[in-house]
Amino acid sequence: MKNVKMAELRGDRTLREIAREINIPYSTYAMIESGHRFPRKELAMKIANFYGVTVDELFFTKNDHETRTKKNYA
């Protein structure tokens, strides 16, 4: 599933521009934003810091948290 939050934060900048600014390969950034890959903890933190948000805000939705909670306590 596409990471809508990343796309919103990227704005009018291209995937290549952001990847260059973060200093990661374009293909890595593109796969993460498109939802085909989930970054390792260090990279998730690097991207979140770049955008000025938390890892949770960037990679997890409220639905994700609610679903996990229900599964763990059901």
Short mmCIF file of N, CA, C and O in Angstrom, two decimals:
data_model
loop_
_atom_site.label_atom_id
_atom_site.label_comp_id
_atom_site.label_asym_id
_atom_site.label_seq_id
_atom_site.Cartn_x
_atom_site.Cartn_y
_atom_site.Cartn_z
N MET A 1 0.84 -1.17 0.00
CA MET A 1 0.00 0.00 0.00
C MET A 1 0.90 1.25 0.00
O MET A 1 1.84 1.34 0.77
N LYS A 2 0.58 2.18 -0.86
CA LYS A 2 1.37 3.39 -0.99
C LYS A 2 1.40 4.17 0.33
O LYS A 2 0.40 4.25 1.03
N ASN A 3 2.56 4.74 0.62
CA ASN A 3 2.70 5.56 1.81
C ASN A 3 2.25 6.98 1.46
O ASN A 3 3.03 7.79 0.95
N VAL A 4 0.99 7.24 1.69
CA VAL A 4 0.39 8.53 1.34
C VAL A 4 1.05 9.67 2.11
O VAL A 4 1.25 10.76 1.56
N LYS A 5 1.39 9.43 3.36
CA LYS A 5 2.00 10.47 4.18
C LYS A 5 3.33 10.92 3.57
O LYS A 5 3.62 12.11 3.50
N MET A 6 4.15 9.96 3.11
CA MET A 6 5.42 10.32 2.49
C MET A 6 5.18 11.14 1.22
O MET A 6 5.87 12.13 0.98
N ALA A 7 4.21 10.73 0.42
CA ALA A 7 3.91 11.45 -0.81
C ALA A 7 3.44 12.87 -0.51
O ALA A 7 3.84 13.83 -1.18
N GLU A 8 2.61 13.02 0.52
CA GLU A 8 2.13 14.36 0.91
C GLU A 8 3.29 15.23 1.37
O GLU A 8 3.39 16.40 0.99
N LEU A 9 4.16 14.68 2.19
CA LEU A 9 5.28 15.46 2.72
C LEU A 9 6.29 15.80 1.62
O LEU A 9 6.93 16.85 1.67
N ARG A 10 6.40 14.93 0.64
CA ARG A 10 7.33 15.18 -0.48
C ARG A 10 6.87 16.37 -1.30
O ARG A 10 7.67 17.13 -1.83
N GLY A 11 5.56 16.55 -1.40
CA GLY A 11 5.02 17.69 -2.14
C GLY A 11 5.35 17.63 -3.62
O GLY A 11 5.20 16.58 -4.25
N ASP A 12 5.84 18.74 -4.16
CA ASP A 12 6.15 18.83 -5.59
C ASP A 12 7.53 18.31 -5.94
O ASP A 12 7.88 18.25 -7.11
N ARG A 13 8.30 17.96 -4.94
CA ARG A 13 9.65 17.46 -5.21
C ARG A 13 9.57 16.05 -5.77
O ARG A 13 8.66 15.30 -5.47
N THR A 14 10.54 15.69 -6.58
CA THR A 14 10.55 14.35 -7.17
C THR A 14 11.13 13.34 -6.19
O THR A 14 11.81 13.70 -5.23
N LEU A 15 10.86 12.07 -6.47
CA LEU A 15 11.43 11.00 -5.67
C LEU A 15 12.96 11.08 -5.69
O LEU A 15 13.62 10.89 -4.68
N ARG A 16 13.52 11.37 -6.86
CA ARG A 16 14.98 11.48 -7.00
C ARG A 16 15.55 12.61 -6.14
O ARG A 16 16.60 12.45 -5.53
N GLU A 17 14.87 13.74 -6.11
CA GLU A 17 15.34 14.86 -5.29
C GLU A 17 15.40 14.48 -3.81
O GLU A 17 16.38 14.75 -3.12
N ILE A 18 14.34 13.85 -3.33
CA ILE A 18 14.30 13.47 -1.92
C ILE A 18 15.37 12.42 -1.63
O ILE A 18 16.10 12.52 -0.64
N ALA A 19 15.47 11.42 -2.48
CA ALA A 19 16.48 10.37 -2.28
C ALA A 19 17.87 10.98 -2.22
O ALA A 19 18.69 10.61 -1.38
N ARG A 20 18.14 11.92 -3.09
CA ARG A 20 19.45 12.59 -3.11
C ARG A 20 19.67 13.36 -1.81
O ARG A 20 20.74 13.31 -1.22
N GLU A 21 18.64 14.07 -1.34
CA GLU A 21 18.76 14.85 -0.11
C GLU A 21 18.97 13.97 1.11
O GLU A 21 19.71 14.32 2.03
N ILE A 22 18.32 12.81 1.12
CA ILE A 22 18.46 11.88 2.24
C ILE A 22 19.74 11.05 2.10
O ILE A 22 20.20 10.45 3.05
N ASN A 23 20.27 11.02 0.89
CA ASN A 23 21.48 10.26 0.58
C ASN A 23 21.24 8.75 0.61
O ASN A 23 21.96 8.00 1.26
N ILE A 24 20.15 8.35 -0.07
CA ILE A 24 19.86 6.94 -0.25
C ILE A 24 19.57 6.71 -1.73
O ILE A 24 19.25 7.66 -2.45
N PRO A 25 19.66 5.47 -2.20
CA PRO A 25 19.34 5.21 -3.61
C PRO A 25 17.89 5.57 -3.95
O PRO A 25 16.98 5.35 -3.14
N TYR A 26 17.72 6.08 -5.14
CA TYR A 26 16.39 6.43 -5.63
C TYR A 26 15.46 5.22 -5.55
O TYR A 26 14.32 5.33 -5.10
N SER A 27 15.95 4.07 -6.00
CA SER A 27 15.10 2.87 -6.03
C SER A 27 14.62 2.48 -4.63
O SER A 27 13.49 2.05 -4.46
N THR A 28 15.47 2.67 -3.65
CA THR A 28 15.09 2.36 -2.26
C THR A 28 13.96 3.27 -1.81
O THR A 28 12.94 2.82 -1.29
N TYR A 29 14.15 4.57 -2.03
CA TYR A 29 13.12 5.53 -1.62
C TYR A 29 11.81 5.26 -2.37
O TYR A 29 10.73 5.25 -1.76
N ALA A 30 11.90 5.01 -3.67
CA ALA A 30 10.70 4.78 -4.47
C ALA A 30 9.95 3.54 -3.99
O ALA A 30 8.72 3.54 -3.91
N MET A 31 10.68 2.48 -3.65
CA MET A 31 10.03 1.26 -3.18
C MET A 31 9.36 1.46 -1.82
O MET A 31 8.30 0.90 -1.56
N ILE A 32 9.97 2.28 -0.97
CA ILE A 32 9.38 2.55 0.34
C ILE A 32 8.11 3.37 0.19
O ILE A 32 7.06 3.04 0.75
N GLU A 33 8.18 4.45 -0.60
CA GLU A 33 7.01 5.29 -0.77
C GLU A 33 5.87 4.55 -1.47
O GLU A 33 4.70 4.75 -1.15
N SER A 34 6.21 3.66 -2.40
CA SER A 34 5.17 2.93 -3.13
C SER A 34 4.60 1.77 -2.31
O SER A 34 3.62 1.15 -2.72
N GLY A 35 5.22 1.46 -1.18
CA GLY A 35 4.72 0.41 -0.32
C GLY A 35 5.24 -0.98 -0.65
O GLY A 35 4.78 -1.97 -0.09
N HIS A 36 6.21 -1.07 -1.53
CA HIS A 36 6.77 -2.36 -1.90
C HIS A 36 7.89 -2.80 -0.96
O HIS A 36 8.38 -3.92 -1.06
N ARG A 37 8.29 -1.92 -0.08
CA ARG A 37 9.37 -2.24 0.86
C ARG A 37 9.15 -1.44 2.13
O ARG A 37 8.69 -0.30 2.09
N PHE A 38 9.48 -2.04 3.27
CA PHE A 38 9.45 -1.33 4.54
C PHE A 38 10.89 -1.14 4.98
O PHE A 38 11.66 -2.09 4.98
N PRO A 39 11.27 0.08 5.36
CA PRO A 39 12.67 0.33 5.70
C PRO A 39 13.08 -0.27 7.03
O PRO A 39 12.25 -0.45 7.93
N ARG A 40 14.37 -0.55 7.15
CA ARG A 40 14.91 -0.95 8.45
C ARG A 40 14.77 0.22 9.40
O ARG A 40 14.57 1.36 8.99
N LYS A 41 14.91 -0.09 10.68
CA LYS A 41 14.68 0.92 11.72
C LYS A 41 15.52 2.19 11.50
O LYS A 41 15.00 3.30 11.59
N GLU A 42 16.79 2.02 11.20
CA GLU A 42 17.67 3.18 11.04
C GLU A 42 17.24 4.07 9.87
O GLU A 42 17.24 5.29 9.97
N LEU A 43 16.85 3.43 8.76
CA LEU A 43 16.42 4.20 7.60
C LEU A 43 15.06 4.84 7.85
O LEU A 43 14.83 5.98 7.44
N ALA A 44 14.17 4.15 8.52
CA ALA A 44 12.87 4.72 8.86
C ALA A 44 13.06 5.97 9.70
O ALA A 44 12.40 7.00 9.48
N MET A 45 13.99 5.91 10.64
CA MET A 45 14.26 7.07 11.49
C MET A 45 14.88 8.21 10.67
O MET A 45 14.54 9.38 10.88
N LYS A 46 15.75 7.88 9.76
CA LYS A 46 16.39 8.89 8.91
C LYS A 46 15.35 9.63 8.06
O LYS A 46 15.37 10.85 7.96
N ILE A 47 14.43 8.88 7.47
CA ILE A 47 13.39 9.50 6.64
C ILE A 47 12.44 10.32 7.49
O ILE A 47 12.09 11.45 7.14
N ALA A 48 12.03 9.78 8.63
CA ALA A 48 11.14 10.52 9.52
C ALA A 48 11.79 11.81 10.00
O ALA A 48 11.14 12.87 10.02
N ASN A 49 13.04 11.75 10.38
CA ASN A 49 13.76 12.95 10.82
C ASN A 49 13.85 13.97 9.69
O ASN A 49 13.71 15.17 9.92
N PHE A 50 14.08 13.51 8.48
CA PHE A 50 14.15 14.41 7.33
C PHE A 50 12.86 15.21 7.19
O PHE A 50 12.87 16.40 6.93
N TYR A 51 11.74 14.52 7.37
CA TYR A 51 10.44 15.18 7.24
C TYR A 51 9.96 15.85 8.53
O TYR A 51 8.93 16.52 8.54
N GLY A 52 10.67 15.64 9.62
CA GLY A 52 10.28 16.27 10.88
C GLY A 52 9.07 15.65 11.54
O GLY A 52 8.29 16.34 12.19
N VAL A 53 8.91 14.35 11.36
CA VAL A 53 7.80 13.62 11.97
C VAL A 53 8.36 12.38 12.68
O VAL A 53 9.53 12.06 12.53
N THR A 54 7.50 11.70 13.41
CA THR A 54 7.94 10.47 14.06
C THR A 54 7.81 9.30 13.09
O THR A 54 7.09 9.38 12.09
N VAL A 55 8.50 8.22 13.41
CA VAL A 55 8.41 7.01 12.59
C VAL A 55 6.96 6.51 12.59
O VAL A 55 6.43 6.13 11.54
N ASP A 56 6.31 6.56 13.74
CA ASP A 56 4.90 6.13 13.81
C ASP A 56 4.02 6.95 12.90
O ASP A 56 3.16 6.42 12.20
N GLU A 57 4.20 8.27 12.93
CA GLU A 57 3.38 9.14 12.08
C GLU A 57 3.59 8.84 10.61
O GLU A 57 2.66 8.91 9.82
N LEU A 58 4.82 8.52 10.25
CA LEU A 58 5.16 8.34 8.85
C LEU A 58 4.81 6.95 8.32
O LEU A 58 4.35 6.82 7.19
N PHE A 59 4.98 5.93 9.14
CA PHE A 59 4.83 4.58 8.63
C PHE A 59 3.65 3.79 9.18
O PHE A 59 3.35 2.71 8.70
N PHE A 60 2.99 4.31 10.20
CA PHE A 60 1.86 3.59 10.78
C PHE A 60 0.66 4.51 10.87
O PHE A 60 0.77 5.65 11.31
N THR A 61 -0.48 3.99 10.51
CA THR A 61 -1.70 4.78 10.61
C THR A 61 -2.41 4.42 11.91
O THR A 61 -2.08 3.42 12.56
N LYS A 62 -3.38 5.20 12.27
CA LYS A 62 -4.18 4.90 13.46
C LYS A 62 -4.81 3.52 13.32
O LYS A 62 -4.88 2.76 14.27
N ASN A 63 -5.25 3.18 12.11
CA ASN A 63 -5.84 1.87 11.85
C ASN A 63 -4.88 0.74 12.18
O ASN A 63 -5.27 -0.27 12.72
N ASP A 64 -3.60 0.90 11.82
CA ASP A 64 -2.59 -0.12 12.11
C ASP A 64 -2.52 -0.38 13.60
O ASP A 64 -2.49 -1.52 14.03
N HIS A 65 -2.49 0.67 14.38
CA HIS A 65 -2.39 0.53 15.83
C HIS A 65 -3.64 -0.13 16.40
O HIS A 65 -3.56 -1.00 17.25
N GLU A 66 -4.81 0.29 15.94
CA GLU A 66 -6.06 -0.29 16.44
C GLU A 66 -6.16 -1.76 16.08
O GLU A 66 -6.56 -2.59 16.89
N THR A 67 -5.75 -2.13 14.87
CA THR A 67 -5.81 -3.52 14.44
C THR A 67 -4.88 -4.37 15.28
O THR A 67 -5.25 -5.45 15.72
N ARG A 68 -3.66 -3.91 15.51
CA ARG A 68 -2.72 -4.67 16.31
C ARG A 68 -3.22 -4.84 17.75
O ARG A 68 -3.09 -5.88 18.34
N THR A 69 -3.79 -3.79 18.30
CA THR A 69 -4.30 -3.84 19.66
C THR A 69 -5.43 -4.85 19.76
O THR A 69 -5.46 -5.67 20.68
N LYS A 70 -6.35 -4.83 18.82
CA LYS A 70 -7.46 -5.77 18.84
C LYS A 70 -6.99 -7.21 18.70
O LYS A 70 -7.48 -8.09 19.36
N LYS A 71 -5.99 -7.44 17.85
CA LYS A 71 -5.46 -8.79 17.66
C LYS A 71 -4.78 -9.28 18.94
O LYS A 71 -4.89 -10.45 19.30
N ASN A 72 -4.07 -8.39 19.61
CA ASN A 72 -3.34 -8.78 20.81
C ASN A 72 -4.23 -9.02 22.01
O ASN A 72 -3.87 -9.76 22.92
N TYR A 73 -5.39 -8.40 22.05
CA TYR A 73 -6.26 -8.51 23.22
C TYR A 73 -7.59 -9.20 22.95
O TYR A 73 -8.42 -9.26 23.82
N ALA A 74 -7.73 -9.71 21.77
CA ALA A 74 -9.02 -10.37 21.43
C ALA A 74 -9.07 -11.78 21.97
O ALA A 74 -8.14 -12.42 22.27
#
